DNA sequence: GATAAGGGTTCCAGTCACGGGAAGGTCAAG
DNA sequence: CTTGACCTTCCCGTGACTGGAACCCTTATC
């Protein structure tokens, strides 16, 4: 399979696939013409990576997941630990975003949003902790 | 004021402040020795930026907010529009993260996490849409 | 055989918002 | 006069790509 075929199949841009090869996530073969020749196993790995990335795993986490995937003697506990660590990161990000959202919603709610210049959002940013109400 | 003073006062690393000058967010004066000389107004802007960044605004959004802050004839509607646009982005990110969290939690929940190699997390990533249950 | 379209390849630069660290000038104290 | 803390600029690195240039390969058509 050529790169655009796998790209469509895995739902990844060809550029991204070349990048994944460059950093050693996959190692497709090469044809006599210099083209990358992807095997089924390469395709599976790419789909695997695409889904892991879709769940927010970093490239390095994907690398570890792929290693575990390849290691038939792995302990599922190792995989679970990785996933749970990532879940903690996700939860943390959500908390941060919700805090931002709450603060900003408070400011937005206090703002008339008309032609006048008085703006609690700006004063809130300028004065900190004040003019906010969330 | 020298850079480390404002850094402490604004809660930003000195490196970041130099970067903000480089991209034109602030324009501190210079002393005869070449040192940056920050006025009160520079400090206020830095605090303003620090808070806006803390609410997740991008640098370019901060630039716009600063311009509105400086423009005494602004309409608060413009500020509100900017903030509301950002709120939409935040909400979107939260939705994405919650979706990831739900999917991953389903996989993690299904995984025994012991010494055995069988792992629904890995098969879930490999097979897509299967072995998941969230 | 020429040519054009549509693959593929490499390499280089840019993104965003900084951070690390080197090499060197400046300032206040002892 | 030296020490050490501060300041300066400059350049490289981060993560995970993306865009584009310049060039090679294949296939079909004229």
CSV table of C-alpha atoms (C1' of nucleotides) in Angstrom, one decimal:
chain,number,residue,atom,x,y,z
A,1,UNK,CA,0.0,0.0,0.0
A,2,UNK,CA,1.2,3.5,-0.8
A,3,UNK,CA,1.0,6.3,1.7
A,4,UNK,CA,-2.2,7.9,0.5
A,5,UNK,CA,-4.1,4.7,0.7
A,6,UNK,CA,-3.1,4.1,4.3
A,7,UNK,CA,-3.7,7.8,5.0
A,8,UNK,CA,-7.3,7.4,4.0
A,9,UNK,CA,-7.7,4.1,5.7
A,10,UNK,CA,-6.2,5.3,9.0
A,11,UNK,CA,-7.8,8.7,8.8
A,12,UNK,CA,-4.5,10.5,9.0
A,13,UNK,CA,-2.8,13.0,6.7
A,14,UNK,CA,0.1,11.6,4.7
A,15,UNK,CA,2.3,14.3,6.2
A,16,UNK,CA,1.6,13.0,9.7
A,17,UNK,CA,2.4,9.4,8.7
A,18,UNK,CA,5.8,10.5,7.3
A,19,UNK,CA,6.3,12.3,10.6
A,20,UNK,CA,5.5,9.2,12.5
A,21,UNK,CA,8.0,7.3,10.6
A,22,UNK,CA,10.6,10.0,11.1
A,23,UNK,CA,10.2,9.7,14.9
A,24,UNK,CA,10.3,5.9,14.7
A,25,UNK,CA,6.7,5.1,15.6
A,26,UNK,CA,6.3,3.0,12.5
A,27,UNK,CA,8.9,1.4,10.1
A,28,UNK,CA,7.3,0.7,6.7
A,29,UNK,CA,9.3,-1.0,4.0
A,30,UNK,CA,10.5,0.7,0.9
A,31,UNK,CA,9.9,-0.4,-2.7
A,32,UNK,CA,12.6,-0.2,-5.4
A,33,UNK,CA,11.3,3.2,-6.5
A,34,UNK,CA,11.8,4.7,-3.0
A,35,UNK,CA,8.1,4.7,-2.2
A,36,UNK,CA,7.1,3.6,1.3
A,37,UNK,CA,5.4,0.1,1.2
A,38,UNK,CA,3.0,-0.3,4.1
A,39,UNK,CA,2.0,-3.7,5.3
A,40,UNK,CA,-1.2,-4.6,7.1
A,41,UNK,CA,0.7,-4.4,10.4
A,42,UNK,CA,1.8,-0.8,9.7
A,43,UNK,CA,-1.8,0.1,8.9
A,44,UNK,CA,-3.0,-1.4,12.1
A,45,UNK,CA,-0.4,0.5,14.1
A,46,UNK,CA,-1.4,3.7,12.4
A,47,UNK,CA,-5.0,3.2,13.2
A,48,UNK,CA,-4.0,2.3,16.8
A,49,UNK,CA,-2.0,5.5,17.0
A,50,UNK,CA,-4.8,7.6,15.5
A,51,UNK,CA,-7.3,6.3,18.1
A,52,UNK,CA,-4.8,6.8,20.9
A,53,UNK,CA,-4.1,10.3,19.8
A,54,UNK,CA,-7.9,10.9,19.5
A,55,UNK,CA,-8.1,10.0,23.2
A,56,UNK,CA,-5.5,12.6,23.9
A,57,UNK,CA,-2.4,10.4,24.5
A,58,UNK,CA,0.8,12.2,23.7
A,59,UNK,CA,3.2,10.7,21.1
A,60,UNK,CA,5.4,9.3,23.8
A,61,UNK,CA,2.5,7.7,25.5
A,62,UNK,CA,1.5,6.3,22.1
A,63,UNK,CA,5.0,4.9,21.8
A,64,UNK,CA,4.6,3.1,25.1
A,65,UNK,CA,1.1,1.9,24.2
A,66,UNK,CA,2.4,0.5,21.0
A,67,UNK,CA,5.3,-1.3,22.8
A,68,UNK,CA,2.8,-2.9,25.1
A,69,UNK,CA,0.6,-3.8,22.2
A,70,UNK,CA,3.5,-5.5,20.6
A,71,UNK,CA,4.6,-7.2,23.8
A,72,UNK,CA,2.5,-10.4,24.0
A,73,UNK,CA,3.8,-11.0,27.6
A,74,UNK,CA,2.7,-7.6,28.9
A,75,UNK,CA,0.7,-7.2,32.1
A,76,UNK,CA,-2.6,-5.4,31.6
A,77,UNK,CA,-1.8,-3.6,34.8
A,78,UNK,CA,0.9,-1.6,32.9
A,79,UNK,CA,-1.5,-0.5,30.3
A,80,UNK,CA,-4.1,0.4,32.9
A,81,UNK,CA,-1.6,2.4,34.8
A,82,UNK,CA,-0.8,4.4,31.7
A,83,UNK,CA,-4.4,5.0,30.9
A,84,UNK,CA,-5.3,6.0,34.5
A,85,UNK,CA,-2.4,8.5,34.5
A,86,UNK,CA,-3.8,10.0,31.4
A,87,UNK,CA,-7.3,10.1,32.9
A,88,UNK,CA,-5.8,12.1,35.7
A,89,UNK,CA,-4.3,14.6,33.2
A,90,UNK,CA,-7.6,14.9,31.4
A,91,UNK,CA,-9.6,15.5,34.6
A,92,UNK,CA,-7.1,18.2,35.6
A,93,UNK,CA,-7.5,19.9,32.3
A,94,UNK,CA,-11.2,19.8,32.5
A,95,UNK,CA,-11.0,21.3,36.0
A,96,UNK,CA,-8.8,24.2,34.7
A,97,UNK,CA,-11.1,24.9,31.8
A,98,UNK,CA,-14.2,24.9,34.0
A,99,UNK,CA,-12.6,27.3,36.3
A,100,UNK,CA,-11.7,29.6,33.4
A,101,UNK,CA,-15.2,29.2,32.0
A,102,UNK,CA,-16.8,30.1,35.3
A,103,UNK,CA,-14.7,33.2,35.8
A,104,UNK,CA,-15.2,34.4,32.3
A,105,UNK,CA,-18.9,33.7,32.4
A,106,UNK,CA,-19.2,35.8,35.5
A,107,UNK,CA,-17.4,38.7,33.7
A,108,UNK,CA,-19.4,38.3,30.5
A,109,UNK,CA,-22.6,38.2,32.4
A,110,UNK,CA,-21.8,41.5,34.1
A,111,UNK,CA,-21.0,43.2,30.8
A,112,UNK,CA,-23.8,45.2,29.2
A,113,UNK,CA,-22.3,44.6,25.7
A,114,UNK,CA,-23.6,47.8,24.2
A,115,UNK,CA,-22.1,50.9,22.7
A,116,UNK,CA,-20.8,52.3,26.0
A,117,UNK,CA,-17.2,51.9,26.9
A,118,UNK,CA,-17.7,50.8,30.5
A,119,UNK,CA,-16.8,47.1,30.7
A,120,UNK,CA,-16.6,44.8,33.7
A,121,UNK,CA,-14.6,42.3,31.6
A,122,UNK,CA,-11.8,44.8,31.1
A,123,UNK,CA,-11.8,46.1,34.7
A,124,UNK,CA,-12.0,42.5,35.9
A,125,UNK,CA,-8.8,41.7,33.9
A,126,UNK,CA,-7.2,45.0,35.1
A,127,UNK,CA,-8.1,44.8,38.7
A,128,UNK,CA,-8.1,41.1,39.4
A,129,UNK,CA,-10.6,39.3,41.6
A,130,UNK,CA,-12.8,42.3,41.5
A,131,UNK,CA,-15.8,43.0,39.3
A,132,UNK,CA,-16.1,39.3,38.8
A,133,UNK,CA,-18.8,37.4,40.5
A,134,UNK,CA,-18.7,33.7,39.5
B,1,UNK,CA,11.4,49.2,37.8
B,2,UNK,CA,13.7,46.5,36.5
B,3,UNK,CA,12.5,43.3,34.9
B,4,UNK,CA,12.7,41.1,37.9
B,5,UNK,CA,10.7,43.4,40.0
B,6,UNK,CA,7.8,43.5,37.5
B,7,UNK,CA,8.2,39.8,37.0
B,8,UNK,CA,7.5,39.2,40.6
B,9,UNK,CA,4.8,41.8,40.8
B,10,UNK,CA,3.0,40.5,37.7
B,11,UNK,CA,3.6,36.8,38.4
B,12,UNK,CA,5.4,36.2,35.1
B,13,UNK,CA,8.9,34.9,34.3
B,14,UNK,CA,11.3,37.6,33.1
B,15,UNK,CA,11.8,35.6,29.9
B,16,UNK,CA,8.1,35.8,29.2
B,17,UNK,CA,8.2,39.6,29.7
B,18,UNK,CA,11.1,39.9,27.2
B,19,UNK,CA,9.1,37.8,24.8
B,20,UNK,CA,6.0,40.0,25.2
B,21,UNK,CA,8.2,43.0,24.4
B,22,UNK,CA,9.6,41.3,21.4
B,23,UNK,CA,6.2,40.6,19.9
B,24,UNK,CA,5.1,44.2,20.7
B,25,UNK,CA,2.6,43.6,23.5
B,26,UNK,CA,4.4,46.1,25.7
B,27,UNK,CA,7.0,48.8,25.0
B,28,UNK,CA,9.0,49.5,28.2
B,29,UNK,CA,11.5,52.4,28.1
B,30,UNK,CA,15.2,51.9,28.2
B,31,UNK,CA,17.7,53.3,30.7
B,32,UNK,CA,21.1,54.6,29.7
B,33,UNK,CA,22.6,51.2,30.7
B,34,UNK,CA,20.4,49.3,28.3
B,35,UNK,CA,18.1,48.0,31.0
B,36,UNK,CA,14.4,48.0,30.5
B,37,UNK,CA,12.7,50.6,32.6
B,38,UNK,CA,9.1,49.6,33.3
B,39,UNK,CA,6.5,52.2,34.2
B,40,UNK,CA,3.4,51.6,36.2
B,41,UNK,CA,1.4,51.4,33.0
B,42,UNK,CA,3.7,48.6,31.7
B,43,UNK,CA,3.2,46.8,35.0
B,44,UNK,CA,-0.6,47.1,34.7
B,45,UNK,CA,-0.5,45.8,31.2
B,46,UNK,CA,1.6,42.9,32.2
B,47,UNK,CA,-0.8,42.0,35.0
B,48,UNK,CA,-3.7,42.4,32.6
B,49,UNK,CA,-2.0,40.0,30.1
B,50,UNK,CA,-1.2,37.6,32.9
B,51,UNK,CA,-4.8,37.4,33.9
B,52,UNK,CA,-6.1,37.2,30.4
B,53,UNK,CA,-3.7,34.4,29.6
B,54,UNK,CA,-4.8,32.7,32.8
B,55,UNK,CA,-8.3,32.7,31.4
B,56,UNK,CA,-7.0,31.0,28.3
B,57,UNK,CA,-7.0,33.9,25.9
B,58,UNK,CA,-4.3,33.5,23.2
B,59,UNK,CA,-1.6,36.1,22.7
B,60,UNK,CA,-3.5,37.6,19.8
B,61,UNK,CA,-6.7,37.8,21.8
B,62,UNK,CA,-4.7,39.5,24.5
B,63,UNK,CA,-3.4,42.0,22.0
B,64,UNK,CA,-7.0,42.8,21.0
B,65,UNK,CA,-8.1,43.0,24.6
B,66,UNK,CA,-5.2,45.4,25.4
B,67,UNK,CA,-6.1,47.5,22.4
B,68,UNK,CA,-9.7,47.7,23.7
B,69,UNK,CA,-8.4,48.4,27.2
B,70,UNK,CA,-6.4,51.4,25.8
B,71,UNK,CA,-9.2,52.6,23.7
B,72,UNK,CA,-11.3,54.8,25.9
B,73,UNK,CA,-14.0,55.1,23.2
B,74,UNK,CA,-14.5,51.3,22.8
B,75,UNK,CA,-17.9,49.7,22.9
B,76,UNK,CA,-18.2,47.1,25.6
B,77,UNK,CA,-20.0,45.0,23.0
B,78,UNK,CA,-16.7,44.4,21.3
B,79,UNK,CA,-15.1,43.2,24.4
B,80,UNK,CA,-18.1,41.0,25.2
B,81,UNK,CA,-18.0,39.5,21.7
B,82,UNK,CA,-14.4,38.6,22.1
B,83,UNK,CA,-15.0,37.0,25.5
B,84,UNK,CA,-18.0,35.1,24.3
B,85,UNK,CA,-16.1,33.7,21.3
B,86,UNK,CA,-13.5,32.5,23.7
B,87,UNK,CA,-16.2,31.0,26.0
B,88,UNK,CA,-17.4,29.0,23.0
B,89,UNK,CA,-13.8,27.7,22.4
B,90,UNK,CA,-13.6,26.7,26.1
B,91,UNK,CA,-16.9,24.9,26.0
B,92,UNK,CA,-15.8,23.0,22.9
B,93,UNK,CA,-12.6,21.9,24.5
B,94,UNK,CA,-14.4,20.8,27.6
B,95,UNK,CA,-16.8,18.7,25.5
B,96,UNK,CA,-13.9,17.1,23.7
B,97,UNK,CA,-12.1,16.3,26.9
B,98,UNK,CA,-15.2,14.9,28.5
B,99,UNK,CA,-15.8,12.6,25.5
B,100,UNK,CA,-12.2,11.4,25.7
B,101,UNK,CA,-12.6,10.9,29.4
B,102,UNK,CA,-15.8,8.9,29.0
B,103,UNK,CA,-14.4,6.6,26.4
B,104,UNK,CA,-11.1,6.1,28.3
B,105,UNK,CA,-13.0,5.5,31.5
B,106,UNK,CA,-15.0,2.8,29.8
B,107,UNK,CA,-11.9,1.1,28.6
B,108,UNK,CA,-10.1,1.4,31.9
B,109,UNK,CA,-13.1,0.1,33.8
B,110,UNK,CA,-13.1,-3.0,31.6
B,111,UNK,CA,-9.5,-3.7,32.2
B,112,UNK,CA,-8.5,-6.2,35.0
B,113,UNK,CA,-5.2,-4.5,35.5
B,114,UNK,CA,-3.4,-7.6,36.7
B,115,UNK,CA,-0.4,-9.7,35.5
B,116,UNK,CA,-2.2,-11.2,32.6
B,117,UNK,CA,-1.7,-9.8,29.1
B,118,UNK,CA,-5.4,-9.6,28.0
B,119,UNK,CA,-6.3,-5.9,27.9
B,120,UNK,CA,-9.5,-4.3,26.7
B,121,UNK,CA,-7.8,-1.0,26.5
B,122,UNK,CA,-5.3,-2.2,23.9
B,123,UNK,CA,-8.0,-4.2,21.9
B,124,UNK,CA,-10.2,-1.2,22.1
B,125,UNK,CA,-7.5,1.0,20.6
B,126,UNK,CA,-6.8,-1.7,18.0
B,127,UNK,CA,-10.3,-2.5,17.0
B,128,UNK,CA,-12.1,0.8,17.4
B,129,UNK,CA,-15.5,1.2,18.8
B,130,UNK,CA,-15.4,-2.2,20.2
B,131,UNK,CA,-14.5,-3.3,23.7
B,132,UNK,CA,-15.5,0.2,24.8
B,133,UNK,CA,-18.7,0.8,26.7
B,134,UNK,CA,-18.9,4.4,27.9
C,1,DG,C1',8.7,9.7,-28.0
C,2,DA,C1',6.8,13.8,-25.7
C,3,DT,C1',4.0,15.3,-22.3
C,4,DA,C1',0.9,16.1,-18.6
C,5,DA,C1',-1.5,14.6,-14.5
C,6,DG,C1',-1.2,12.7,-10.4
C,7,DG,C1',1.3,10.0,-7.4
C,8,DG,C1',5.6,9.8,-4.5
C,9,DT,C1',10.2,11.7,-2.2
C,10,DT,C1',13.3,14.9,0.6
C,11,DC,C1',14.3,19.1,3.0
C,12,DC,C1',13.4,23.6,5.1
C,13,DA,C1',10.6,26.8,7.4
C,14,DG,C1',6.8,28.1,10.3
C,15,DT,C1',3.4,27.4,14.0
C,16,DC,C1',2.4,28.8,19.6
C,17,DA,C1',4.2,30.5,23.7
C,18,DC,C1',7.6,30.3,25.7
C,19,DG,C1',12.3,27.9,28.4
C,20,DG,C1',17.3,26.9,28.7
C,21,DG,C1',21.7,28.3,28.5
C,22,DA,C1',25.8,30.7,26.7
C,23,DA,C1',28.5,35.0,26.3
C,24,DG,C1',29.0,39.2,27.9
C,25,DG,C1',27.9,44.2,30.1
C,26,DT,C1',26.4,46.6,34.7
C,27,DC,C1',25.7,47.6,39.4
C,28,DA,C1',26.1,47.7,44.6
C,29,DA,C1',28.6,46.0,48.5
C,30,DG,C1',32.7,44.7,51.0
D,1,DC,C1',39.2,45.4,43.1
D,2,DT,C1',36.7,41.7,43.2
D,3,DT,C1',32.6,39.2,43.9
D,4,DG,C1',28.1,38.1,42.9
D,5,DA,C1',23.7,39.4,41.5
D,6,DC,C1',21.5,41.4,38.0
D,7,DC,C1',20.8,42.8,33.2
D,8,DT,C1',21.4,42.2,28.0
D,9,DT,C1',21.2,39.7,23.4
D,10,DC,C1',21.3,35.5,20.7
D,11,DC,C1',20.4,31.0,19.4
D,12,DC,C1',18.5,26.4,20.0
D,13,DG,C1',14.7,23.3,21.6
D,14,DT,C1',9.9,22.0,22.8
D,15,DG,C1',5.2,19.1,20.5
D,16,DA,C1',3.0,17.6,16.9
D,17,DC,C1',2.5,18.6,13.2
D,18,DT,C1',1.5,21.8,8.5
D,19,DG,C1',2.8,24.2,4.2
D,20,DG,C1',5.6,24.6,0.4
D,21,DA,C1',9.5,24.1,-2.8
D,22,DA,C1',12.0,21.2,-5.8
D,23,DC,C1',12.4,17.1,-7.6
D,24,DC,C1',11.6,11.8,-9.0
D,25,DC,C1',8.1,7.9,-10.6
D,26,DT,C1',4.1,6.1,-13.0
D,27,DT,C1',0.5,5.9,-16.1
D,28,DA,C1',-2.2,7.5,-19.9
D,29,DT,C1',-2.7,10.0,-23.9
D,30,DC,C1',-1.4,12.1,-28.2
